[in-house]
PDB file of C-alpha atoms in Angstrom:
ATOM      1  CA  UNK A   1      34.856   5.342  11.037  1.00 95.00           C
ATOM      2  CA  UNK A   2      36.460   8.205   9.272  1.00 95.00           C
ATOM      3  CA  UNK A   3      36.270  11.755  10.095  1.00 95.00           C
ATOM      4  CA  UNK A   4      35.832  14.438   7.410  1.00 93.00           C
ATOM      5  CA  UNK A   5      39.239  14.868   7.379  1.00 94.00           C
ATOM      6  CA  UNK A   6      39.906  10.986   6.437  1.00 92.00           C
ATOM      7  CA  UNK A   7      41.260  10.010   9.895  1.00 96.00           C
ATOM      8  CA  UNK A   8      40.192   6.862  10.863  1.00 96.00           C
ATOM      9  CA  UNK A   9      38.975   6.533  14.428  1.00 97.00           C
ATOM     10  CA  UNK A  10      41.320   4.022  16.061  1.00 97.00           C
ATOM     11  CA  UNK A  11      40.396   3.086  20.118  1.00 97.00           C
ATOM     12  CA  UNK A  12      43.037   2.235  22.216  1.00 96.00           C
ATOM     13  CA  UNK A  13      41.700  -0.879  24.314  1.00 95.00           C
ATOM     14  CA  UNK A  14      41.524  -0.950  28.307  1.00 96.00           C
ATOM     15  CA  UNK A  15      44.148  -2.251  30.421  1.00 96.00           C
ATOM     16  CA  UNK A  16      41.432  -4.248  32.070  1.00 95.00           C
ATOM     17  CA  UNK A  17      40.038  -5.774  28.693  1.00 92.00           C
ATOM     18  CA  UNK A  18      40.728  -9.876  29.280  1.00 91.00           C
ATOM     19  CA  UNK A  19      41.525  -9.770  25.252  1.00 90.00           C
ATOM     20  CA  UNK A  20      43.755  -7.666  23.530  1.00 92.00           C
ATOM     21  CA  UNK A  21      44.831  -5.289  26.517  1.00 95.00           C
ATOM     22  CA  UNK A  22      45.956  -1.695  25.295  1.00 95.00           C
ATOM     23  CA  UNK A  23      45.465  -2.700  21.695  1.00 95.00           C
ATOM     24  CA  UNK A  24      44.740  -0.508  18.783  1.00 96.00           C
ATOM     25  CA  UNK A  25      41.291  -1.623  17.812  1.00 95.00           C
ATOM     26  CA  UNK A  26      38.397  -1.150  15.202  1.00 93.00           C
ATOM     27  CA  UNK A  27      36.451   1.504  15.129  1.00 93.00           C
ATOM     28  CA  UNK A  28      33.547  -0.043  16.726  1.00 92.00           C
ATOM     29  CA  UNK A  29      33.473  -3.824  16.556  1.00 88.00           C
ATOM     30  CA  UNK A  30      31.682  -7.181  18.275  1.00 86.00           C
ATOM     31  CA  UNK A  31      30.102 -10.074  18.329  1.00 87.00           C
ATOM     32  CA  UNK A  32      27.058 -10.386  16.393  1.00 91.00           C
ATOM     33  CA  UNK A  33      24.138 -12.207  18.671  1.00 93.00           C
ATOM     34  CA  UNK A  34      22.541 -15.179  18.114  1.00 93.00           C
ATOM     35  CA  UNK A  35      19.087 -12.762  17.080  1.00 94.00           C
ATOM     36  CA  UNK A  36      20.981  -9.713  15.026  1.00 95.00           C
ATOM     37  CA  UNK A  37      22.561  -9.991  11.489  1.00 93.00           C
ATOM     38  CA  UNK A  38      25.730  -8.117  10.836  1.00 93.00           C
ATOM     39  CA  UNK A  39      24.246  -4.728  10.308  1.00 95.00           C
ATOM     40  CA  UNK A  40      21.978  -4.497  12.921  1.00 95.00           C
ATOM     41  CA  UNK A  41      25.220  -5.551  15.457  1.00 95.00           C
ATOM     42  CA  UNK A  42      27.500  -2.876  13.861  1.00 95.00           C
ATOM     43  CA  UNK A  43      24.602  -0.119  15.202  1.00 96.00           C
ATOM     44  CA  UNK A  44      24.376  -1.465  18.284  1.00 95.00           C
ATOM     45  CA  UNK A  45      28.546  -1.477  18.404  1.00 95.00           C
ATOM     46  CA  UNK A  46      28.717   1.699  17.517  1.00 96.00           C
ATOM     47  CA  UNK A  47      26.177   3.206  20.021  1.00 96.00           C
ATOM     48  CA  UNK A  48      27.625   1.082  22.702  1.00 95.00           C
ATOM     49  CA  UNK A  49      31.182   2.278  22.303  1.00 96.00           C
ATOM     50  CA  UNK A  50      31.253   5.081  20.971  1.00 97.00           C
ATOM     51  CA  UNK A  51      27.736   6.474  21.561  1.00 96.00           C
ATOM     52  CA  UNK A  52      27.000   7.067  17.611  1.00 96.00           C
ATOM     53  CA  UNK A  53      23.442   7.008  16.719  1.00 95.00           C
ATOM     54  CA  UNK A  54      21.808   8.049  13.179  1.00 94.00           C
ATOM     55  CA  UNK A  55      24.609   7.062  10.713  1.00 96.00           C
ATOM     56  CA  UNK A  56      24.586   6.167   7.652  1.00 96.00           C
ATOM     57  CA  UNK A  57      27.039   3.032   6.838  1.00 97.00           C
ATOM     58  CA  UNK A  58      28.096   1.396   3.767  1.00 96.00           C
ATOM     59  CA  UNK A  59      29.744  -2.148   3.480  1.00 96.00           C
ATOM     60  CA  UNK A  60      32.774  -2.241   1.874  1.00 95.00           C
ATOM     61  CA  UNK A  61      33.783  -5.738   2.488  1.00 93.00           C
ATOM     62  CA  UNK A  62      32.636  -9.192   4.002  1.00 92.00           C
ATOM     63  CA  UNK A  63      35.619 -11.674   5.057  1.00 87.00           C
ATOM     64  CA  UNK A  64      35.419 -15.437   5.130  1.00 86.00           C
ATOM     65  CA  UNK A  65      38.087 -17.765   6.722  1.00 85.00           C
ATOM     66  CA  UNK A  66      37.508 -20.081   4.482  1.00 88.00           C
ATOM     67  CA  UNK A  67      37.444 -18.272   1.293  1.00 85.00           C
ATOM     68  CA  UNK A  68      39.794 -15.024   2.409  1.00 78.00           C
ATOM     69  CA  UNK A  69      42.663 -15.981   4.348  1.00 73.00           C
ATOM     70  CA  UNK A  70      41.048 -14.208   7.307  1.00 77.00           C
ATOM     71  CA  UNK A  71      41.356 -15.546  10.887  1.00 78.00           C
ATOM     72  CA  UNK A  72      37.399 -14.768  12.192  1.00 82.00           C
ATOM     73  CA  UNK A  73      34.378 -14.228   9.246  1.00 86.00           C
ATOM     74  CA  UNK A  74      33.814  -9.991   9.728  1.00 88.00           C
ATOM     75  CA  UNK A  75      31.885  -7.442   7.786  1.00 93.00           C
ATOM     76  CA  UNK A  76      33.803  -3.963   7.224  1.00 94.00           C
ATOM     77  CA  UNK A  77      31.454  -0.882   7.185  1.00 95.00           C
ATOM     78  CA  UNK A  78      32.270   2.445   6.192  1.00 96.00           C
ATOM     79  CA  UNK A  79      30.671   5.746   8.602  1.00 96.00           C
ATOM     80  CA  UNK A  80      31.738   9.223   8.389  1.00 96.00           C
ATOM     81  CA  UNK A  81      31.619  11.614  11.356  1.00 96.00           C
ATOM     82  CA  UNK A  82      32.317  15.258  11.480  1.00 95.00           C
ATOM     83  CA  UNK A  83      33.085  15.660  14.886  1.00 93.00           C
ATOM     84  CA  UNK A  84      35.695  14.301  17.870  1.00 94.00           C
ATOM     85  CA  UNK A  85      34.119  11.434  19.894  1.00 96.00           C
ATOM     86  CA  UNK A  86      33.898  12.525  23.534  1.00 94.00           C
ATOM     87  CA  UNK A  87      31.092  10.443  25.107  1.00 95.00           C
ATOM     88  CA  UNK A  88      32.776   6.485  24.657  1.00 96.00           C
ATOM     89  CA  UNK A  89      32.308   3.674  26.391  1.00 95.00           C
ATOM     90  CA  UNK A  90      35.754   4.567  28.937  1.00 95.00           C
ATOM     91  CA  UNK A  91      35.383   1.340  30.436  1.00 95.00           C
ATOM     92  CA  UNK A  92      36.391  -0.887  27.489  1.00 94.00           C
ATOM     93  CA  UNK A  93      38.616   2.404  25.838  1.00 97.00           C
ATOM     94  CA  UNK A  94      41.064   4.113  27.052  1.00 97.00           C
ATOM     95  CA  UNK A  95      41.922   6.830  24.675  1.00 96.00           C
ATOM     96  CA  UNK A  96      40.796   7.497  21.116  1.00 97.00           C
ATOM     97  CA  UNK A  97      42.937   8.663  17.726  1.00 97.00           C
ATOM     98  CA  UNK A  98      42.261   9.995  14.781  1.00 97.00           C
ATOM     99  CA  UNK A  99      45.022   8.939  12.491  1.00 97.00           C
ATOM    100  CA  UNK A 100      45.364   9.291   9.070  1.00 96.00           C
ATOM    101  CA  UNK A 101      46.173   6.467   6.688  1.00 96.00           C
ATOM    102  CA  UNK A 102      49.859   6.848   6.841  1.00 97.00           C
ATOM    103  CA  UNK A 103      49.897   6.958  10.256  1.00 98.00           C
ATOM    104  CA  UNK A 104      48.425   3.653  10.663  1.00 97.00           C
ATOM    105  CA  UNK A 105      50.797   2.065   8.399  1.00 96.00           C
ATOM    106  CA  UNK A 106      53.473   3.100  10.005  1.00 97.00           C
ATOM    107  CA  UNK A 107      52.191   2.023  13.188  1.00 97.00           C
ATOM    108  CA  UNK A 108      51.278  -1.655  12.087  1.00 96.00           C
ATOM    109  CA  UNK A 109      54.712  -1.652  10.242  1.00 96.00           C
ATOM    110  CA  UNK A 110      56.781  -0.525  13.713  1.00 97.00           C
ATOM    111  CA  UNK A 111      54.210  -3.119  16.396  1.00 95.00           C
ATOM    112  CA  UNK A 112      51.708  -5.280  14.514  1.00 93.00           C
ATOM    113  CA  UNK A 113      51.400  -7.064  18.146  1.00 93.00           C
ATOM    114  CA  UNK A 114      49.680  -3.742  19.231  1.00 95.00           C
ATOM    115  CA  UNK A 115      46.487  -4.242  16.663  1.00 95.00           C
ATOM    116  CA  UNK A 116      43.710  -6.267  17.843  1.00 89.00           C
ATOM    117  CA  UNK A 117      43.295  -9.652  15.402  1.00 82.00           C
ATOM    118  CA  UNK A 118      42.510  -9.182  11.613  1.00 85.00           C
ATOM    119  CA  UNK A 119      42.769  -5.373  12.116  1.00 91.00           C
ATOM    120  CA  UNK A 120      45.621  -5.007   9.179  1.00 90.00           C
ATOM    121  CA  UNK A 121      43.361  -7.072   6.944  1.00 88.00           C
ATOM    122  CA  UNK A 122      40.828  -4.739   7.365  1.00 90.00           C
ATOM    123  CA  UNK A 123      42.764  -1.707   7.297  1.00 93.00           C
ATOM    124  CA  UNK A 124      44.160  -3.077   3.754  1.00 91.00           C
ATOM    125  CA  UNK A 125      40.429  -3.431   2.549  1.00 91.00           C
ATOM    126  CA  UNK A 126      39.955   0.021   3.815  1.00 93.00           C
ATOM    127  CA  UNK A 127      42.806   1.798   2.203  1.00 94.00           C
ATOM    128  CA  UNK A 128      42.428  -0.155  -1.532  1.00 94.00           C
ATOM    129  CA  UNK A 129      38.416   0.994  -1.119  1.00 94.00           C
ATOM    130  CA  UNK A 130      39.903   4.401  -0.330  1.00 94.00           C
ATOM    131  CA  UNK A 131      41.773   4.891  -3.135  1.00 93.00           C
ATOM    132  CA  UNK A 132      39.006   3.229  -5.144  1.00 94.00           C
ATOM    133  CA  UNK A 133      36.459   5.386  -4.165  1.00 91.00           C
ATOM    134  CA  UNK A 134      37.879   9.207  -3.946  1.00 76.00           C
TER     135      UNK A 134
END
């Protein structure tokens, strides 16, 4: 997620999360269930976490272990919001930035160990569609 001011939404995981404990994390990310494809999972992700509803998302990328290098197969969407997230699911998150491209680079430069799996893939994809796409 992006805000209108191209910061990228970035969670901060719960202490009490069993994987990836005070991580930086995705946007909005899970598992997609055994009766959901990809996009209807990313909806339900986002509503869950970070109670967004009636967004409009565009896929910018689809990763395959097998073909990309990647270590899980994930779908990157694209949502923009014009407002600070203040209803999120504080349970699983315990704080929320908005950081701006450089900001994240630095940050996975200085602690890649504090990024939850495949998240500087993804930011990679993110930043190349980015300056693709302005």
């Amino acid at each position: 997620m992006l805000t209108d001011d191209f910061k990228i939404v970035v969670p901060i995981r719960s202490n009490n999360r069993a994987i990836f404990p005070n991580c930086y994390d995705f946007s909005a990310a899970g598992m997609v269930d055994s009766n959901e494809n990809y996009e209807i999972a990313i909806y339900r992700e986002l509503k869950e976490e970070l109670s967004i509803e009636n967004i409009t998302l565009k896929e910018i990328a689809y990763l395959n272990p097998f073909k990309d290098n990647a270590p899980i197969f994930l779908k990157l969407y694209l949502g923009n919001i014009n407002y600070k997230i203040k209803n999120y699911d504080k349970d699983g998150i315990s704080k929320i930035l908005y950081l701006t491209l450089d900001e994240v680079e630095a940050l996975l430069k200085q602690s890649p160990n504090l990024f939850k799996t495949a998240y500087e893939a993804s930011f990679n994809i993110l930043k190349k569609y980015l300056k693709e796409n302005q």
